[in-house]
PDB file of C-alpha atoms in Angstrom:
ATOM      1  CA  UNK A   1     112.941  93.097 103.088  1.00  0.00           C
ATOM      2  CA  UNK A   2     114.380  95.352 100.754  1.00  0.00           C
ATOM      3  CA  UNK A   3     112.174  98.132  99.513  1.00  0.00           C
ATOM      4  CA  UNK A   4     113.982 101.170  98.929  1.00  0.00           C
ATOM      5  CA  UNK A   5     113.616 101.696  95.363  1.00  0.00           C
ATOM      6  CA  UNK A   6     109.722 100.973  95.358  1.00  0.00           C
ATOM      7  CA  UNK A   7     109.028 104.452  94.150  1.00  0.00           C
ATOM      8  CA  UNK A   8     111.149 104.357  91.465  1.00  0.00           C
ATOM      9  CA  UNK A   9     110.781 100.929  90.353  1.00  0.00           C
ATOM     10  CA  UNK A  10     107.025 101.067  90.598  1.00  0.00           C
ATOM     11  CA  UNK A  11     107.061 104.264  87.988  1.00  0.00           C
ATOM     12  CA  UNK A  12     108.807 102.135  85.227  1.00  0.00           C
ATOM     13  CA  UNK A  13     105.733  99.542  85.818  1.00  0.00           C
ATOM     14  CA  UNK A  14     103.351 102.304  84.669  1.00  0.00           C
ATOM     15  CA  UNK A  15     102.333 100.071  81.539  1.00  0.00           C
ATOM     16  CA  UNK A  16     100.836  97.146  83.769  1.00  0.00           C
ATOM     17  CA  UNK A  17      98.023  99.437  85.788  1.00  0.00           C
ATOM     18  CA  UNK A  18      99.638 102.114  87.805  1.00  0.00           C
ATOM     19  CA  UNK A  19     100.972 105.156  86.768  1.00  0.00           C
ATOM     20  CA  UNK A  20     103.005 106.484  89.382  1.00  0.00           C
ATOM     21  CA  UNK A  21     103.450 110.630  89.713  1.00  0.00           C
ATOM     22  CA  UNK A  22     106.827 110.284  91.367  1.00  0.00           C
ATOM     23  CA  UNK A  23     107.496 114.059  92.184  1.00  0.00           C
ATOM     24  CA  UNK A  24     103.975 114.268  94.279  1.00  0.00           C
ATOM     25  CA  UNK A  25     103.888 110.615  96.051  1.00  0.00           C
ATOM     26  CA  UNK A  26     100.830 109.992  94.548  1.00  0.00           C
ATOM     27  CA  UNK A  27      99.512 107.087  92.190  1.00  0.00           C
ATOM     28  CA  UNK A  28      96.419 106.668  89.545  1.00  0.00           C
ATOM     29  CA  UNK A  29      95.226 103.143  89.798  1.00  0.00           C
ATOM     30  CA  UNK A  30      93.257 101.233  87.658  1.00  0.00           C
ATOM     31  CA  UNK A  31      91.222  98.523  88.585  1.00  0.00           C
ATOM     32  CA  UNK A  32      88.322  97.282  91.155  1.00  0.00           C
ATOM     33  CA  UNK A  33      88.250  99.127  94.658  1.00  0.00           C
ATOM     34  CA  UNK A  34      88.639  97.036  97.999  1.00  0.00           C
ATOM     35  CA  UNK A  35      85.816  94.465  98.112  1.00  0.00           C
ATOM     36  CA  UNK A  36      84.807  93.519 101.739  1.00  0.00           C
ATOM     37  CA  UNK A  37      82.221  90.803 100.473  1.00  0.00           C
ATOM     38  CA  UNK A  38      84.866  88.802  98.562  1.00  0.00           C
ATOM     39  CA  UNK A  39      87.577  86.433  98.936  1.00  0.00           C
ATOM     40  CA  UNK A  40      89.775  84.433  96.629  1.00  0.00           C
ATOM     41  CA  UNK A  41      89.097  80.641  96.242  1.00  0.00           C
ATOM     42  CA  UNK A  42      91.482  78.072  95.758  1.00  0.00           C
ATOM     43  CA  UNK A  43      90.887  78.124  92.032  1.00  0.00           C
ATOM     44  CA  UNK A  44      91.450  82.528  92.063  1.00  0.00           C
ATOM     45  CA  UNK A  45      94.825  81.685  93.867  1.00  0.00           C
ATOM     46  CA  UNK A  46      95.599  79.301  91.118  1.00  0.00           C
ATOM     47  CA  UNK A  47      94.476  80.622  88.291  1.00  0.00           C
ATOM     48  CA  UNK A  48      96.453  83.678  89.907  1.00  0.00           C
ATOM     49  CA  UNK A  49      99.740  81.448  90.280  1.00  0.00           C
ATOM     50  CA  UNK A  50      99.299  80.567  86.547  1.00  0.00           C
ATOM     51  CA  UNK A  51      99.306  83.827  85.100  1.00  0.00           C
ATOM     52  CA  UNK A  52     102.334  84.710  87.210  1.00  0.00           C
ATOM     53  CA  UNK A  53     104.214  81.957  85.670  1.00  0.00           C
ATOM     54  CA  UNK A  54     103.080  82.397  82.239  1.00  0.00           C
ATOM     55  CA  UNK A  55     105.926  83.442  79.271  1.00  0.00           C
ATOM     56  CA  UNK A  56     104.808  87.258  79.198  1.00  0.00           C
ATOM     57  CA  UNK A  57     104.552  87.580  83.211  1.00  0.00           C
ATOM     58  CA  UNK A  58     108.548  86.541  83.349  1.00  0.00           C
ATOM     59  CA  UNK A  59     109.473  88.843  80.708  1.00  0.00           C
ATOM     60  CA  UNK A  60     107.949  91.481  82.310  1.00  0.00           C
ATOM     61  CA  UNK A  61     109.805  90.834  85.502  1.00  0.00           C
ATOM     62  CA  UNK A  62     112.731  90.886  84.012  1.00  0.00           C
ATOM     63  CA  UNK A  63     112.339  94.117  82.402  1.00  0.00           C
ATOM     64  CA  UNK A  64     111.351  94.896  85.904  1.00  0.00           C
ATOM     65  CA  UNK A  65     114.451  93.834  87.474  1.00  0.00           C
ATOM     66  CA  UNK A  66     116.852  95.559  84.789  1.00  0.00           C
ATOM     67  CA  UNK A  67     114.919  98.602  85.102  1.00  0.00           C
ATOM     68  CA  UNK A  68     115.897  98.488  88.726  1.00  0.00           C
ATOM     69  CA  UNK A  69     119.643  98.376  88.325  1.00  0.00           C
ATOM     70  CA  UNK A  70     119.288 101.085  85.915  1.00  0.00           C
ATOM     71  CA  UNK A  71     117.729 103.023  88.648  1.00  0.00           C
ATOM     72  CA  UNK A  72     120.247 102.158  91.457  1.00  0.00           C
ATOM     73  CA  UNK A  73     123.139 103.031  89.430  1.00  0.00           C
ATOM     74  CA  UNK A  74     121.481 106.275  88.407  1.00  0.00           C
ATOM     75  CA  UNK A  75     120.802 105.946  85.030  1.00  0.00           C
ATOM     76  CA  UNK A  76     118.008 107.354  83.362  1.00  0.00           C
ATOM     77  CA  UNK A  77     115.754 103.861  83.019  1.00  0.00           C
ATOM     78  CA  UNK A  78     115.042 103.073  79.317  1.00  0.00           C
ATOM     79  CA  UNK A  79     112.060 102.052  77.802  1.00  0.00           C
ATOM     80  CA  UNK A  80     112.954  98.368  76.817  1.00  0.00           C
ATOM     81  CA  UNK A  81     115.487  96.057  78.169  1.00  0.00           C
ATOM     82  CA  UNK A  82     118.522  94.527  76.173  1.00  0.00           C
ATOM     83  CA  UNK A  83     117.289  91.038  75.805  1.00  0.00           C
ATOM     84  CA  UNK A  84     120.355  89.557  77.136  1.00  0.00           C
ATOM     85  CA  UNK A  85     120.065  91.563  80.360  1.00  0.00           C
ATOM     86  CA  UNK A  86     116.912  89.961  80.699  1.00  0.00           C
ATOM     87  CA  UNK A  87     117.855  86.835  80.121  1.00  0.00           C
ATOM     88  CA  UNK A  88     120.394  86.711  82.591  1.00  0.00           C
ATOM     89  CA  UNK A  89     117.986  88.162  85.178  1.00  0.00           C
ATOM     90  CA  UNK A  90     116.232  84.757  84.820  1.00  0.00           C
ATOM     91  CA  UNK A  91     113.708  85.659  87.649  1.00  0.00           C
ATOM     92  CA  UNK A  92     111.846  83.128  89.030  1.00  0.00           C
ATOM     93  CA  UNK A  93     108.816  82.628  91.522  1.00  0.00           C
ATOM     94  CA  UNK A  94     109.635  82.489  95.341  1.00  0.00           C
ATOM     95  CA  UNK A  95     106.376  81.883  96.926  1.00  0.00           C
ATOM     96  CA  UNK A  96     103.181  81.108  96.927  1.00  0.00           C
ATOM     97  CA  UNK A  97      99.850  83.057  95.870  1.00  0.00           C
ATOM     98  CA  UNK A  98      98.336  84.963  98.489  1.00  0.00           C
ATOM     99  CA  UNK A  99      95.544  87.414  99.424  1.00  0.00           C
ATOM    100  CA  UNK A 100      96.597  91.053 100.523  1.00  0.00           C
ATOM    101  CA  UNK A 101      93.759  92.987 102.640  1.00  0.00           C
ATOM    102  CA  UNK A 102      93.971  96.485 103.017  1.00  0.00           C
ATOM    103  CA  UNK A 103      92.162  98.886 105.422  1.00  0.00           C
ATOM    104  CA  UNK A 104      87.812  98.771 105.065  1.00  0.00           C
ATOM    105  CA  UNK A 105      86.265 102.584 103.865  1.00  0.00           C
ATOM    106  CA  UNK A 106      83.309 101.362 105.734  1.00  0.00           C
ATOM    107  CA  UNK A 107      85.429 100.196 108.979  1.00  0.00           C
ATOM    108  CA  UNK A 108      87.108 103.927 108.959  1.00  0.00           C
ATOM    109  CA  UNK A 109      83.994 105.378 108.526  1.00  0.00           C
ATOM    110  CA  UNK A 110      82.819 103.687 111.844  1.00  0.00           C
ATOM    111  CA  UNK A 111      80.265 101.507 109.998  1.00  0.00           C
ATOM    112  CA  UNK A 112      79.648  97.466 111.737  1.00  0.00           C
ATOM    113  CA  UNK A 113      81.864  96.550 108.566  1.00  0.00           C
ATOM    114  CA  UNK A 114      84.460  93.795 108.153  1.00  0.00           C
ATOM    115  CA  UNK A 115      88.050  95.894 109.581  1.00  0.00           C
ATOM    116  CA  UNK A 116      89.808  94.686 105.733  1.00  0.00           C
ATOM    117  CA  UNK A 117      89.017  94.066 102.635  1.00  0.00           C
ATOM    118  CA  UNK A 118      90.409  92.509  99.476  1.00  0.00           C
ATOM    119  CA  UNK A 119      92.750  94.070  96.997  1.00  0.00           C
ATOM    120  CA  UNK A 120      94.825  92.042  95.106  1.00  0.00           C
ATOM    121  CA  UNK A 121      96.605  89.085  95.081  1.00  0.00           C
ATOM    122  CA  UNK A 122     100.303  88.920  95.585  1.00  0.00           C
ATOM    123  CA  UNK A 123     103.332  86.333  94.709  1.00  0.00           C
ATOM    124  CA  UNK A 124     107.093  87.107  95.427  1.00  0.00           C
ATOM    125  CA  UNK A 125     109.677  86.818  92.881  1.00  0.00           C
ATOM    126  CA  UNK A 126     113.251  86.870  92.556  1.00  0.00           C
ATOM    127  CA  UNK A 127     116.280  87.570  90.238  1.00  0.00           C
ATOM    128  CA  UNK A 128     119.062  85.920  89.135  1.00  0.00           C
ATOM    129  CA  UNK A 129     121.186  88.362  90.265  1.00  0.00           C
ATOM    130  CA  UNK A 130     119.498  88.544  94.191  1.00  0.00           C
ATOM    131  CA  UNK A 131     117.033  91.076  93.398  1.00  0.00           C
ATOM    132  CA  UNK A 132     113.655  90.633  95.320  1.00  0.00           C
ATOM    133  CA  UNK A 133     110.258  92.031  93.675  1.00  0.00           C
ATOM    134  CA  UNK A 134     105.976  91.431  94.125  1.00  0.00           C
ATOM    135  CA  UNK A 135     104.213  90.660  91.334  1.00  0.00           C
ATOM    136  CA  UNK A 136     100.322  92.670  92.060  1.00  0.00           C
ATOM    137  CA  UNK A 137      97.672  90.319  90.614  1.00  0.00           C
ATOM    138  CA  UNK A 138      93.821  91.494  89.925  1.00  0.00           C
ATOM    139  CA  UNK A 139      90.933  89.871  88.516  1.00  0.00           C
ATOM    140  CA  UNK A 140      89.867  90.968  84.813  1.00  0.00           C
ATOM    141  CA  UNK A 141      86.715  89.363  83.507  1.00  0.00           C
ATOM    142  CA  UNK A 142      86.871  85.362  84.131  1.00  0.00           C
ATOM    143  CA  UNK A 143      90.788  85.381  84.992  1.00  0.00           C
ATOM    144  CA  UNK A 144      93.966  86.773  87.048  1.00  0.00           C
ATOM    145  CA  UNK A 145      96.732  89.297  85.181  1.00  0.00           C
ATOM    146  CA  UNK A 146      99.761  91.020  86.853  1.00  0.00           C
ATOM    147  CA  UNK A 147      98.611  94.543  87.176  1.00  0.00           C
ATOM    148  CA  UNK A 148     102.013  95.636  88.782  1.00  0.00           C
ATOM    149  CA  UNK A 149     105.100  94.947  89.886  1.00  0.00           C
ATOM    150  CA  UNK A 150     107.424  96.400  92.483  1.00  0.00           C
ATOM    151  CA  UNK A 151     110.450  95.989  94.436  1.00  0.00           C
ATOM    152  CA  UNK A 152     110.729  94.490  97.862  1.00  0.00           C
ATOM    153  CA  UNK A 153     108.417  91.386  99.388  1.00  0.00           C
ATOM    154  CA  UNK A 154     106.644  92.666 101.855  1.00  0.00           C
ATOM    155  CA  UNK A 155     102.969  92.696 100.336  1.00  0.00           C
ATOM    156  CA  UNK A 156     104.033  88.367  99.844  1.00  0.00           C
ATOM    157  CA  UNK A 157     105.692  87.787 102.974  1.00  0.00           C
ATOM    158  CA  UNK A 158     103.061  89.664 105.758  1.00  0.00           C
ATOM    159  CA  UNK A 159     100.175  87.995 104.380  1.00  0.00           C
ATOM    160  CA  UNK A 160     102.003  84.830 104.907  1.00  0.00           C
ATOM    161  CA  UNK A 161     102.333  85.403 108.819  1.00  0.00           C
ATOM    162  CA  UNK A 162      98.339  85.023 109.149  1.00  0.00           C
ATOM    163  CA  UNK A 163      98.789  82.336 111.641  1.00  0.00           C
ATOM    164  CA  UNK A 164      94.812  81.538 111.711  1.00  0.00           C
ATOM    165  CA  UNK A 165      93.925  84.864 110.864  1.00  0.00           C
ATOM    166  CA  UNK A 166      93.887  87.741 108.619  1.00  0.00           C
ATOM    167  CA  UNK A 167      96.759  90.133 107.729  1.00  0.00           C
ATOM    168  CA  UNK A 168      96.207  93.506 106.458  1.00  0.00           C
ATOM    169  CA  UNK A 169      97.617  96.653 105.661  1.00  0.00           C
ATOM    170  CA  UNK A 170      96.962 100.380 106.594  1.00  0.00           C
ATOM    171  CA  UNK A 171      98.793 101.774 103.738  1.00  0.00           C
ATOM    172  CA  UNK A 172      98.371 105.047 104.671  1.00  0.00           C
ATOM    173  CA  UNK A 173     101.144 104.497 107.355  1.00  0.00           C
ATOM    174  CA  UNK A 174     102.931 101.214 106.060  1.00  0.00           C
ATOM    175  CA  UNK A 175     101.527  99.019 108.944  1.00  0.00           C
ATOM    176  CA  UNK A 176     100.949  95.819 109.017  1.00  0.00           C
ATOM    177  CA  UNK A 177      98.846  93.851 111.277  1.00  0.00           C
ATOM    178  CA  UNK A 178      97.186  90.523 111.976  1.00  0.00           C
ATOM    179  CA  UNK A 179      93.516  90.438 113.310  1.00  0.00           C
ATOM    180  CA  UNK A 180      92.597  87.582 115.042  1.00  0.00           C
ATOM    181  CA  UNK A 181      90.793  86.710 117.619  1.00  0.00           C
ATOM    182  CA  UNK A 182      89.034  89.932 118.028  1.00  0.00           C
ATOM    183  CA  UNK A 183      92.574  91.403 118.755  1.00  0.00           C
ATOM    184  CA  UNK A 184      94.724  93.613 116.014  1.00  0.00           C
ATOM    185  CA  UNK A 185      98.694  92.896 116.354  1.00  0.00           C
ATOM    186  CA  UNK A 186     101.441  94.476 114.513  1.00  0.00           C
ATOM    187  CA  UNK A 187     103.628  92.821 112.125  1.00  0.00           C
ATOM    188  CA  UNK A 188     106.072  95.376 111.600  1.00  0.00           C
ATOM    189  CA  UNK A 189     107.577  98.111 113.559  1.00  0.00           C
ATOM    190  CA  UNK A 190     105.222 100.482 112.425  1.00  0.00           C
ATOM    191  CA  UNK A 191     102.158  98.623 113.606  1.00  0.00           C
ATOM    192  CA  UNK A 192     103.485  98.171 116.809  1.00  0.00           C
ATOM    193  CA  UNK A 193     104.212 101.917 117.439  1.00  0.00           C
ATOM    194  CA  UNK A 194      99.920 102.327 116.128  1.00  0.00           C
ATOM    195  CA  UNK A 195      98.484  99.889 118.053  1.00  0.00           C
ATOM    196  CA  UNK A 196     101.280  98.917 120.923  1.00  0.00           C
ATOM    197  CA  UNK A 197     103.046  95.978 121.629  1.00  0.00           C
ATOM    198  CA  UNK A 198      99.648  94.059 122.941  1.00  0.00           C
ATOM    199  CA  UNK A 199      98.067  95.198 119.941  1.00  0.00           C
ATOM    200  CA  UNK A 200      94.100  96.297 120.528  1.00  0.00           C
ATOM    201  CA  UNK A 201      90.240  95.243 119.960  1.00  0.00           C
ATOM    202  CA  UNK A 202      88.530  95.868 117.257  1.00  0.00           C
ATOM    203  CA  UNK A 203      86.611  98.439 118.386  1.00  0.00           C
ATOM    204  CA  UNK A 204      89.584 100.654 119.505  1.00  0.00           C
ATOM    205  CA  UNK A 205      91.515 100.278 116.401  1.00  0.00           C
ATOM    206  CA  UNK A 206      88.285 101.329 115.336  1.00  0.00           C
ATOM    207  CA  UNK A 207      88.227 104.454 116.751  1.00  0.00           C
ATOM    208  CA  UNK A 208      91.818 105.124 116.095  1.00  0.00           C
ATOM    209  CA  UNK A 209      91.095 105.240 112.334  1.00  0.00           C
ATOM    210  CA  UNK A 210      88.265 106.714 112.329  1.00  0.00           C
ATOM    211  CA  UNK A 211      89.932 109.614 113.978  1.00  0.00           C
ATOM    212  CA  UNK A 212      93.377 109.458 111.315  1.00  0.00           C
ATOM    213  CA  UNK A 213      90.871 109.239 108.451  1.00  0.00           C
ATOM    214  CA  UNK A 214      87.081 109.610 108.407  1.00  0.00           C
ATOM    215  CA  UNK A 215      87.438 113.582 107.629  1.00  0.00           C
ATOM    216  CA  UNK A 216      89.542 112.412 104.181  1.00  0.00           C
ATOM    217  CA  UNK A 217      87.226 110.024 102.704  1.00  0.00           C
ATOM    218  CA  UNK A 218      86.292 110.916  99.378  1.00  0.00           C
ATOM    219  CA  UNK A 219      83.797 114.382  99.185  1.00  0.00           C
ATOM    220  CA  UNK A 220      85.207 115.499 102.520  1.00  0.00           C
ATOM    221  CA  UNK A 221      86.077 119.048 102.629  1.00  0.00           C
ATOM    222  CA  UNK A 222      89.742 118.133 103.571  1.00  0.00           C
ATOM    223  CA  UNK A 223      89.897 116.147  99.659  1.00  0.00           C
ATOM    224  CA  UNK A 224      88.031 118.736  98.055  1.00  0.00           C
ATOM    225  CA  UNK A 225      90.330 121.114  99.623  1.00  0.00           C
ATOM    226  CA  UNK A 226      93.709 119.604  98.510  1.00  0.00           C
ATOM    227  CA  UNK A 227      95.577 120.008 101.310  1.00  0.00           C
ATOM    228  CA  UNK A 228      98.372 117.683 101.913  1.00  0.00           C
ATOM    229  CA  UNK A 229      99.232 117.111 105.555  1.00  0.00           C
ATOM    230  CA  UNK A 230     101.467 114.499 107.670  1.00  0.00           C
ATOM    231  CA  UNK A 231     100.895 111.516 110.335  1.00  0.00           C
ATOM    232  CA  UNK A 232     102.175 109.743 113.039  1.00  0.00           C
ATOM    233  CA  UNK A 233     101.061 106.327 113.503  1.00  0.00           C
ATOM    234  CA  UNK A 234     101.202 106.887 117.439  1.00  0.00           C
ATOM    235  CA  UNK A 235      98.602 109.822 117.127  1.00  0.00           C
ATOM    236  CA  UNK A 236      97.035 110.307 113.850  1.00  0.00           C
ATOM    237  CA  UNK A 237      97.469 113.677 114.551  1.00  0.00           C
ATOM    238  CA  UNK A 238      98.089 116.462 111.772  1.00  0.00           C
ATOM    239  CA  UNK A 239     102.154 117.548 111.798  1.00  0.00           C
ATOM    240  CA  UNK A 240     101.567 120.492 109.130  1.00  0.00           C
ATOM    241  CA  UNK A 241     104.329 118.787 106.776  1.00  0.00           C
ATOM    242  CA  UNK A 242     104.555 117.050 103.632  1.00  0.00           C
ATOM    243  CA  UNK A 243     107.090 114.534 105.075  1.00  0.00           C
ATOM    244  CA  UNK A 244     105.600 110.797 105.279  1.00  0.00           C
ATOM    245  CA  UNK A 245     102.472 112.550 104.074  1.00  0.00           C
ATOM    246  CA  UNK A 246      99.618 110.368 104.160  1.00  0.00           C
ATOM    247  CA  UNK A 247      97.290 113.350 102.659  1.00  0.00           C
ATOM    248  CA  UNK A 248      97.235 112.851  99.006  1.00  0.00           C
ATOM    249  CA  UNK A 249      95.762 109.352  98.642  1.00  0.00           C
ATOM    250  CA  UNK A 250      93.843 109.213 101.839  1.00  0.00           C
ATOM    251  CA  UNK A 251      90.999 110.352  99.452  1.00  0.00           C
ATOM    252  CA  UNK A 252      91.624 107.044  97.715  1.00  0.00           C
ATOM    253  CA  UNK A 253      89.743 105.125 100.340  1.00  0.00           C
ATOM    254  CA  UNK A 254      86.822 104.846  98.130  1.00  0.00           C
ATOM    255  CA  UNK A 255      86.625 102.804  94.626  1.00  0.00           C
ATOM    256  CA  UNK A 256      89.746 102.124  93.097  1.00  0.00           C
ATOM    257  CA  UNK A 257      91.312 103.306  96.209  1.00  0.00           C
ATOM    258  CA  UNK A 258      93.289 100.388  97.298  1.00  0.00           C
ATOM    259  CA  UNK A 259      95.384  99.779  94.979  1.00  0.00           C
ATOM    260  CA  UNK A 260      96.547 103.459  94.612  1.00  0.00           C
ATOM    261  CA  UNK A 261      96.768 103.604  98.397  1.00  0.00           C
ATOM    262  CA  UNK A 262      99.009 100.661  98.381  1.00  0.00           C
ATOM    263  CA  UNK A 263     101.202 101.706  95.799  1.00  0.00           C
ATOM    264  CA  UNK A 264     101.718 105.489  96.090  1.00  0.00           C
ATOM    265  CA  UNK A 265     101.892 106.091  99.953  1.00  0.00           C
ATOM    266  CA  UNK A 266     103.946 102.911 101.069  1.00  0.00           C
ATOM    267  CA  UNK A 267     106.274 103.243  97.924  1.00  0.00           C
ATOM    268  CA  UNK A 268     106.358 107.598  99.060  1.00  0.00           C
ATOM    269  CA  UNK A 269     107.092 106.342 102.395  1.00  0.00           C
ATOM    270  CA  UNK A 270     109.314 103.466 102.182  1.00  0.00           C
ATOM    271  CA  UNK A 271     111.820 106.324  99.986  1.00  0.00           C
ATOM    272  CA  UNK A 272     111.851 108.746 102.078  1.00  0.00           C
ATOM    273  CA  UNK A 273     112.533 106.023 105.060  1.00  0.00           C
ATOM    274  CA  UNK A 274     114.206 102.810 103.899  1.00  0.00           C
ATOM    275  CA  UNK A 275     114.944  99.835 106.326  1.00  0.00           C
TER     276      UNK A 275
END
């Protein structure tokens, strides 16, 4: 999964709901917060699929995916796209609709809530030219619109390793894990160093985020504060560094949260550490 240029890429997106503040790591979201209580129906996922395929969601993926070779051979990225480069990007849709969960406020806050909660829907696309992106998908009113779009598949593929039960994200780390069972897995390499190779119960993962995050909810002292500190997904402990910082959107737990989450610390991360 290619994901290097997330940061990047997602800042030329700004236009579809996220406005990303490259030099900080941080992102301004628009849009509903995580909601525990819902999830997509068949007809969300296709109404989703629909507005991903529509005339204006392709031309805005191919603007995406010019944008991104602008960027990767370091040229200051323009504000429209030639329409022949478009054209030739001809992206195209790779797989299906699917939820994305993302870490519960209420679960870090040590609450009986539900460990993940909805954010958006996601669908992976492709270029012409082998390009890989995600298109972000959100509900407005009575229907689904792309409300971002960035490089990379992971927030399609993961959520299609469920396997009976629910994948979701920690964002604040870029972890990805499947709960099922009453058991919390890894997916990728950084989920396995948080919760270990056997994975854990609920009720210690649990206690493992509500030590990495309940003090940075939003009106703690530590977000009030603006301090900006690091993580390790073994320990949740502080390292006193803005390297892999998890710090300046753990405040964004609350409404609105997960989608900024999402996009500014994975897309931060994923720079500073591509794989």
């Amino acid at each position: 999964m290619r994901t290097s240029a997330k940061l990047a890429a997602s800042a030329v997106t700004a236009g579809i709901g996220v406005t990303m503040l490259a030099g900080a790591g941080t992102a301004l979201a628009a849009g509903p917060g995580p909601s525990p209580a819902y999830t997509p129906s068949p007809a969300d996922t296709a109404a989703a699929a629909k507005a991903a395929a529509a005339p204006a969601a392709r031309e805005r993926l191919a603007s995406f995916f010019v944008h991104l070779d602008e960027h990767q051979r370091g040229k200051l990225i323009s504000r429209s796209a030639a329409k022949a480069a478009e054209a030739a990007k001809a992206p195209a849709l790779e797989s299906a609709v699917r939820p994305v969960y993302t870490l519960n406020p209420a679960f870090v806050k040590g609450q009986d809530a539900p460990v993940a909660a909805f954010a958006y829907l996601a669908v992976g696309a492709r270029s012409a030219t082998g390009q890989h992106a995600t298109m972000w998908l959100t509900r407005q009113g009575t229907g689904w619109q792309v409300m971002n779009v960035i490089s990379g598949t992971d927030e399609a593929a993961y959520p299609a390793r469920a396997g009976g039960g629910t994948v979701f994200t920690e964002p604040q780390i870029n972890a990805w894990y499947r709960l099922k069972d009453g058991r919390i897995t890894g997916l990728n390499p950084t989920a396995t160093t948080s919760v270990g190779k056997r994975g854990v119960p609920v009720a210690a993962y649990r206690t493992l985020v509500h030590t990495r995050y309940a003090d940075k909810l939003p009106g703690s002292p530590y977000q009030r504060s603006g301090r900006l500190g690091g993580y390790t997904p073994r320990t949740g402990a502080g390292n006193g560094s803005d390297e892999g910082s998890a710090a300046p959107l753990l405040s964004a737990l609350g409404a609105g949260g997960a989608l900024a989450a999402a996009t500014g610390i994975v897309a931060a991360r994923r720079k500073r550490a591509p794989r």
